[in-house]
Coordinates of C-alpha atoms and ligand atoms in Angstrom, one line a residue:
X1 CA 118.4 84.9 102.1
X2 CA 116.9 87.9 103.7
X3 CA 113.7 87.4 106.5
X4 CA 111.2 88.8 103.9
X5 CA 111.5 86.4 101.4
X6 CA 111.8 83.3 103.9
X7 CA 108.1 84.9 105.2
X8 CA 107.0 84.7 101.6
X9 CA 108.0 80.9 101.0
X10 CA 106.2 80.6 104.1
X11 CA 102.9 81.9 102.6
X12 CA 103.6 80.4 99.1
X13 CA 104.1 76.9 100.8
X14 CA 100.9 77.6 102.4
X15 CA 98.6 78.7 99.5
X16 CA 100.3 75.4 97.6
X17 CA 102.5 77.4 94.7
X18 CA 106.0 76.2 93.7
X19 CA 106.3 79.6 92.4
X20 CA 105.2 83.4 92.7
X21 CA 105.9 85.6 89.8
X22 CA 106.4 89.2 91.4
X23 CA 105.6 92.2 89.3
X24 CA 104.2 94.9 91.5
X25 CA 106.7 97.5 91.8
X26 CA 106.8 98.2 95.8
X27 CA 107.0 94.6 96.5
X28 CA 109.8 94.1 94.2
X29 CA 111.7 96.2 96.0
X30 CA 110.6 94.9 99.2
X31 CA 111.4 91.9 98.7
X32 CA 114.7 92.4 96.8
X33 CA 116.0 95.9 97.8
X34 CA 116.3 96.9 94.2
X35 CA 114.6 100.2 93.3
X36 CA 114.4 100.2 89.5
X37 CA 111.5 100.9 87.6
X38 CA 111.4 97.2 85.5
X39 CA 112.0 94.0 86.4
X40 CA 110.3 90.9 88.1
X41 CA 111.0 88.7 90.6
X42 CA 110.7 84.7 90.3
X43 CA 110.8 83.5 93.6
X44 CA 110.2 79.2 94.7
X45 CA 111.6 77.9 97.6
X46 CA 115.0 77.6 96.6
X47 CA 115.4 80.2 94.0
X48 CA 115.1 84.0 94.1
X49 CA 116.1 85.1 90.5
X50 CA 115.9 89.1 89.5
X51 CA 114.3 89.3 86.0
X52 CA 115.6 92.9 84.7
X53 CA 116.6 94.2 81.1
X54 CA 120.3 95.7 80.1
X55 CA 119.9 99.4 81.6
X56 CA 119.5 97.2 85.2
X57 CA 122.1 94.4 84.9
X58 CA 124.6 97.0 87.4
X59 CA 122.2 98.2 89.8
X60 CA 120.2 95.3 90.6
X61 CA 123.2 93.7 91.5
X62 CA 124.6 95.5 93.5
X63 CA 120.7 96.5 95.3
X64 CA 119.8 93.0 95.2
X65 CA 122.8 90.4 96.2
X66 CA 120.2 87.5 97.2
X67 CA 119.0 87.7 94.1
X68 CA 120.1 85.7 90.8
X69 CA 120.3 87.8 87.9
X70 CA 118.5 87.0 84.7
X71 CA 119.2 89.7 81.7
X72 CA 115.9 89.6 79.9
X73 CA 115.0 90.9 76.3
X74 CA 111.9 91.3 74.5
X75 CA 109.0 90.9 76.5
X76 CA 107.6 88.7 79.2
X77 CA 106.4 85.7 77.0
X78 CA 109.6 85.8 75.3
X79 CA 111.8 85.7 78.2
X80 CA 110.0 83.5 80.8
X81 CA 111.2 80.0 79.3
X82 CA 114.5 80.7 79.5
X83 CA 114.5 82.3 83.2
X84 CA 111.8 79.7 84.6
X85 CA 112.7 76.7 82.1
X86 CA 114.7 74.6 85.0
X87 CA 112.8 75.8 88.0
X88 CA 110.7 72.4 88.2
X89 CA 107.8 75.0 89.4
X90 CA 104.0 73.4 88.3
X91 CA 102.1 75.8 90.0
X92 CA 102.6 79.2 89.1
X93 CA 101.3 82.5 91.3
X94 CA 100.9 85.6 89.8
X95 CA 100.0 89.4 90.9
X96 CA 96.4 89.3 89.2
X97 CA 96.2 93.2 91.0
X98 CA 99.0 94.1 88.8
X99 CA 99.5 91.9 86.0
X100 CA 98.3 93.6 82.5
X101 CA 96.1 91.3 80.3
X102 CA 98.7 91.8 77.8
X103 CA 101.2 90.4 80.1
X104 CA 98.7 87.2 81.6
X105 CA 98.5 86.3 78.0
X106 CA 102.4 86.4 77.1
X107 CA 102.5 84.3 80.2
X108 CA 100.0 82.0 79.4
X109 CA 101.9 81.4 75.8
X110 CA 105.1 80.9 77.6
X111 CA 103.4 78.3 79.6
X112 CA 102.3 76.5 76.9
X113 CA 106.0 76.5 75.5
X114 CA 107.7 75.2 78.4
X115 CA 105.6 72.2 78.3
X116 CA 107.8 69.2 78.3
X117 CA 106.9 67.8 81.5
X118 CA 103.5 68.8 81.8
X119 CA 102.4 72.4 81.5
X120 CA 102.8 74.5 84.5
X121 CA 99.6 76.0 85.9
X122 CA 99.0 80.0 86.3
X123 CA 97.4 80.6 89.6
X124 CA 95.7 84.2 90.1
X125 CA 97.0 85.3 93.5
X126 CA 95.8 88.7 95.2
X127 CA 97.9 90.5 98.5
X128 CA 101.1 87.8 99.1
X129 CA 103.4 90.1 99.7
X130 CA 101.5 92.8 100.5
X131 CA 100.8 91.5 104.2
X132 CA 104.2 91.2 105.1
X133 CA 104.8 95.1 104.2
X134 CA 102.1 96.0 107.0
X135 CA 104.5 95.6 109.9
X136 CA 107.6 98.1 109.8
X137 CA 111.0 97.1 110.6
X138 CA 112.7 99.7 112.7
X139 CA 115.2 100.8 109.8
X140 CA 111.4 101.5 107.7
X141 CA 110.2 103.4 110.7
X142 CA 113.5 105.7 110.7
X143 CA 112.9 106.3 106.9
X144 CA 109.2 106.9 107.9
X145 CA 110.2 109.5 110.4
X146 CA 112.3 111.5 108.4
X147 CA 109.7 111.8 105.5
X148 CA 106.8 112.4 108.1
X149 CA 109.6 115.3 109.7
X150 CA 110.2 116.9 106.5
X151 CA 106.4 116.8 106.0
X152 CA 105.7 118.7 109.0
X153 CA 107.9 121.4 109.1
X154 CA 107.2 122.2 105.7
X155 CA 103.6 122.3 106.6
X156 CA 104.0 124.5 109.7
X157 CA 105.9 126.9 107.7
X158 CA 103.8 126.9 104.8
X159 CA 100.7 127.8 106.3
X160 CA 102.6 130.6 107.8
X161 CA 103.2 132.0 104.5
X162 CA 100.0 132.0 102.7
X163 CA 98.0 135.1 102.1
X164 CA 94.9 135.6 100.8
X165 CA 95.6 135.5 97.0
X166 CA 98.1 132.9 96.6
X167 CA 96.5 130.3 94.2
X168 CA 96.6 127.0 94.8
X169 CA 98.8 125.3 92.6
X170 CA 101.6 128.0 93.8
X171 CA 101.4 126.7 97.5
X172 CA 101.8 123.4 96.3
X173 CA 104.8 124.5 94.2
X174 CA 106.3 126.1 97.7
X175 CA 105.5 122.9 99.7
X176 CA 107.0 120.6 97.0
X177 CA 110.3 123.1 96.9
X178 CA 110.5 122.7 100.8
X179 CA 110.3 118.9 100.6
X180 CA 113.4 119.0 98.6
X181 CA 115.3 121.4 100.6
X182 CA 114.4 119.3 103.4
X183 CA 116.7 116.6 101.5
X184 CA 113.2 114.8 100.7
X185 CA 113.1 113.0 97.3
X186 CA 110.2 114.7 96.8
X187 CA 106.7 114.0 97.0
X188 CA 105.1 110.8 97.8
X189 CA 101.6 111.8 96.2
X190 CA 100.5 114.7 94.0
X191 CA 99.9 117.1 97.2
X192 CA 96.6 118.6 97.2
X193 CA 95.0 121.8 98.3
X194 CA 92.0 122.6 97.8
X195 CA 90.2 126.3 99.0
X196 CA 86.9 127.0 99.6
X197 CA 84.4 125.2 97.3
X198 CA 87.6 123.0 95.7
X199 CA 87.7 121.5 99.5
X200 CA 84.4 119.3 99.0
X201 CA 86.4 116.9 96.4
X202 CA 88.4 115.0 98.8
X203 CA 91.2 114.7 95.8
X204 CA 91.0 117.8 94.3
X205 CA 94.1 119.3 91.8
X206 CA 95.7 122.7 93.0
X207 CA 94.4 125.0 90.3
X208 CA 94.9 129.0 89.9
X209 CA 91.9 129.5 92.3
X210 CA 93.0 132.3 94.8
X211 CA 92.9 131.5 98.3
X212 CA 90.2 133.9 100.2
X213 CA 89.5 135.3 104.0
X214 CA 87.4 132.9 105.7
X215 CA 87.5 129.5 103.4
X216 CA 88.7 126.7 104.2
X217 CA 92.1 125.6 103.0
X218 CA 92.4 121.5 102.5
X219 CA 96.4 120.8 102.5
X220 CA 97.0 117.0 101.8
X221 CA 100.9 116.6 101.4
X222 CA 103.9 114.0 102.1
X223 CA 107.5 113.7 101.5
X224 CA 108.9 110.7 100.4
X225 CA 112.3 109.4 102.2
X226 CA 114.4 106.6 101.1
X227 CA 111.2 105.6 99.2
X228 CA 109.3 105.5 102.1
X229 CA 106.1 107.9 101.9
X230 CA 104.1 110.4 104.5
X231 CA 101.2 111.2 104.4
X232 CA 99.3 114.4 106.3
X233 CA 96.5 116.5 105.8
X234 CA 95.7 119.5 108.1
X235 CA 92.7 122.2 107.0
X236 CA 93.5 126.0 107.7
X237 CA 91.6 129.5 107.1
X238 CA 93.1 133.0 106.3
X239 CA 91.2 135.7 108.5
X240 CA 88.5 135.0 110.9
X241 CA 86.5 131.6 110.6
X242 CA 82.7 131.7 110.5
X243 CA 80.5 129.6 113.0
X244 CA 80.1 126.9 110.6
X245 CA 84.0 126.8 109.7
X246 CA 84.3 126.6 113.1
X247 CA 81.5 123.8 113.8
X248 CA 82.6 121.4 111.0
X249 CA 86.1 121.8 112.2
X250 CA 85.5 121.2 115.8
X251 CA 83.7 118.1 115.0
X252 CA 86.0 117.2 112.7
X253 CA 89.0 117.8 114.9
X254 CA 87.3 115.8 117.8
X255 CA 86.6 112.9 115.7
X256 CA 89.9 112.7 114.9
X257 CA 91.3 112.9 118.4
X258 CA 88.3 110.2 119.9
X259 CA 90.2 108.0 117.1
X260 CA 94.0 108.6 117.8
X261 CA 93.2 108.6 121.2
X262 CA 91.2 105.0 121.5
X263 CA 92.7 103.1 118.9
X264 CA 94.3 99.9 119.7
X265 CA 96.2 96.6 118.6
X266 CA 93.2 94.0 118.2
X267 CA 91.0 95.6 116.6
X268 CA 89.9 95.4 113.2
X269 CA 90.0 98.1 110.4
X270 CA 86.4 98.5 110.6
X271 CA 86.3 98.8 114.4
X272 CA 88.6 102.0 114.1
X273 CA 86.7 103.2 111.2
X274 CA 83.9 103.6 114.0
X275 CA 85.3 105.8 116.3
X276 CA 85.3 108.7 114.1
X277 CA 82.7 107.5 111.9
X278 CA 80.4 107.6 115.7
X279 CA 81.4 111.0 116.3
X280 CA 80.9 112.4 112.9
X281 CA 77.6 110.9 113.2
X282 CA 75.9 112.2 116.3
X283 CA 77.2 116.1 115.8
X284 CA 74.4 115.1 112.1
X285 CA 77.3 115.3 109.7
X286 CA 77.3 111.4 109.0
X287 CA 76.5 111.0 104.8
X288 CA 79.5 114.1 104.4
X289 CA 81.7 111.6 105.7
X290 CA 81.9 109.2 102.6
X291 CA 86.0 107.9 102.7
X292 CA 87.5 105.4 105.2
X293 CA 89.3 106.5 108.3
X294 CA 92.9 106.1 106.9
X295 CA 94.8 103.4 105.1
X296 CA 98.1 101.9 105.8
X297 CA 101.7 104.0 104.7
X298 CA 104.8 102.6 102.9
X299 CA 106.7 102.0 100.2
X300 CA 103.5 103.0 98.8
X301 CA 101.1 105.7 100.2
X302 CA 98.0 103.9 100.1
X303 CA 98.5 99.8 101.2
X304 CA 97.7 97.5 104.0
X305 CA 95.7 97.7 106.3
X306 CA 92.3 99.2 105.9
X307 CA 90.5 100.9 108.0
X308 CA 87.0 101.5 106.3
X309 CA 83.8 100.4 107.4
X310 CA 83.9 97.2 106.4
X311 CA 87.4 96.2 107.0
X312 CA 88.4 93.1 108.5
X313 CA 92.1 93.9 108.9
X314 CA 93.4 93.5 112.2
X315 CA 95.5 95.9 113.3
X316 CA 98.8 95.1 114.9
X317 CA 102.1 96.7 116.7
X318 CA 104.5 98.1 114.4
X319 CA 101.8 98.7 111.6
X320 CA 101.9 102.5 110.1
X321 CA 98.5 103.6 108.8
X322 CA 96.4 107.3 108.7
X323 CA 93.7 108.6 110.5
X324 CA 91.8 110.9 108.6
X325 CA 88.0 111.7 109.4
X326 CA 86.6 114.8 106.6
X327 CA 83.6 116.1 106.4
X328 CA 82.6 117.7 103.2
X329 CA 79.4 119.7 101.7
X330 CA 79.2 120.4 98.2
X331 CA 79.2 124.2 96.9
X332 CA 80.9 125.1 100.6
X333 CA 84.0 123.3 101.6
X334 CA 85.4 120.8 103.6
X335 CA 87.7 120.1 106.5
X336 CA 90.0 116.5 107.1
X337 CA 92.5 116.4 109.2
X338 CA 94.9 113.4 108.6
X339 CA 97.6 111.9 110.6
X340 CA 100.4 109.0 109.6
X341 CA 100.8 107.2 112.8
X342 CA 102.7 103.8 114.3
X343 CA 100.6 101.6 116.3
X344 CA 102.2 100.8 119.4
X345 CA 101.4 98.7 122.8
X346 CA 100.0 102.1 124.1
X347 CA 98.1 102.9 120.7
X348 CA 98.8 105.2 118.1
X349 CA 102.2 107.7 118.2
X350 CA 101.7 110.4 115.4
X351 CA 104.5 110.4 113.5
X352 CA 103.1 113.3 112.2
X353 CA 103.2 116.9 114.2
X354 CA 102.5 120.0 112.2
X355 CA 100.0 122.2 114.8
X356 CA 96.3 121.7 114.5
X357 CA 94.1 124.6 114.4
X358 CA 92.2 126.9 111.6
X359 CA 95.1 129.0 112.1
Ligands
ZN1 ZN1 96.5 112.3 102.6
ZN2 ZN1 95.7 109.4 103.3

């Protein structure tokens, strides 16, 4: 059986469950190497058993060899006796993050069914697996690399490209036709960028706004690399920046280097989340600071740990996360500058490199 799931019997042993009932997608494939889009794992300590339906049978065999297949039909309260009936499992763990009601109460049904020897109880469980996916494995970082590679040469070339009048939503057609040329499989997010005014919502869609001379130019992009994700901001402007371009930039870009620069294993999400946060702060642009510092990178492109203000997460060797201070002012702009980086005994290495700078 493979080192991930012996962790996870660890921590189920721990919390006191026979059994944990795996539905979210990106631990399902963590755990089990199998990259389909349905299926659940049912996982005690001496069973691992892939639940997936017909259109699966062939691929999550051959992704997932630990696993014990169990063709499944109809849907999860119809299934579940048969594929649980002889695990022996009282106490059963289940995703609540992920879970639908609709799915908790099919469960709860099937429960009820199964109850010969005493009916099994459905424990609500939150971040199991999720833990375990903070640390990457040296084959994750190689994935990681690559996607974070493609990212930034697209980037760099890219912003060499744009003129003023190129709308939005074609520069983020160009950077997502890049990522595939690249050999990418595309993108890990919906890429974002976001001119002038458009650059105060930190999440705004590319629409048919044409890019101008002196805005600023919000470019929030990642590839995605044997379903590994990347994720890198860097803010640019066409033609000659203004002083206050260049002032929320500056501070912007210094926060961001106090953070990649002083960051270290120990220290808790919140902690990092300070550095910039300070820095931000004293040059009086504080409340246009109002997201966390970064976030960790994975399978998914938002997971453990955090690093917000009030994060407790301590961050360790090995974990892959962003740093990305923004400061944004309504009816103007904004600037962030983000960064995927590995934490190492030294402190963060970007994996990220497209060039800094308004352009
Ligand atoms: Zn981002
Ligand atoms: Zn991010």
């Amino acid at each position: 059986m493979n080192q991930r799931v012996i962790k996870l019997r660890q921590k189920l042993a721990e919390a006191g469950l026979d059994a944990l009932l795996v539905s979210q997608p990106e631990n399902r494939r963590y755990l089990s190497g199998f990259t389909g889009s349905a299926g659940m794992l049912l996982i005690t300590q001496d069973k691992a058993v892939i639940a997936t339906d017909f259109r699966y049978v062939e691929q999550s065999t051959q992704q997932a060899p630990d696993f014990e297949l169990f063709k499944t039909e109809g849907d999860l309260g119809h299934w579940f006796p048969d594929a649980a009936g002889d695990f022996g499992a009282r106490v059963w763990g289940y995703e609540s993050q992920h879970l639908t009601v609709a799915e908790f109460y099919a469960l709860k049904g099937a429960m009820r069914r199964t109850s010969a020897n005493g009916r099994p109880r459905l424990v609500a469980t939150r971040e199991m697996v999720e833990p375990l996916r903070q640390v990457k494995e040296p084959q994750e970082l190689a994935l990681m690399a690559r996607a974070c590679e493609i990212t930034s040469r697209t980037l760099d070339e890219v912003a060499a490209v744009l003129e003023p009048g190129t709308t939005e939503a074609a520069a983020a057609w160009e950077i997502e036709r890049r990522f595939h040329e690249k050999g990418g499989q595309g993108l890990a997010f919906d890429s974002i960028v976001a001119a002038g005014p458009n650059a105060a919502l930190p999440h705004h869609q590319p629409s048919d706004h044409p890019i101008e001379r002196g805005e600023t130019i919000v470019v929030d992009i990642g590839a995605r690399v044997g379903g590994y994700c990347c994720d890198m901001t860097r803010t640019v402007c066409l033609g000659k920046p203004d002083d206050k371009v260049r002032r929320v930039y500056d501070t912007v870009f210094g926060a961001q280097l106090t953070a990649l620069s002083t960051v270290r294993a120990g220290m808790t999400g919140a902690e990092a989340d300070a550095l910039a946060r300070g820095f931000i702060k004293k040059a009086g642009y504080g409340e246009a600071f109002g997201h966390s510092l970064g976030h960790g990178v994975g399978l998914a492109v938002h997971e453990l740990p955090r690093l917000s203000h009030v994060s407790q997460d301590v961050l360790e060797e090995g974990m892959v996360f962003t740093i990305e201070p923004g400061v944004y002012l309504a009816g103007w702009g904004g600037v962030r500058i983000e960064d995927t980086v590995v934490l190492e005994k030294g402190g963060a290495r970007p994996l990220t490199t497209a060039r800094k700078g308004l352009g």
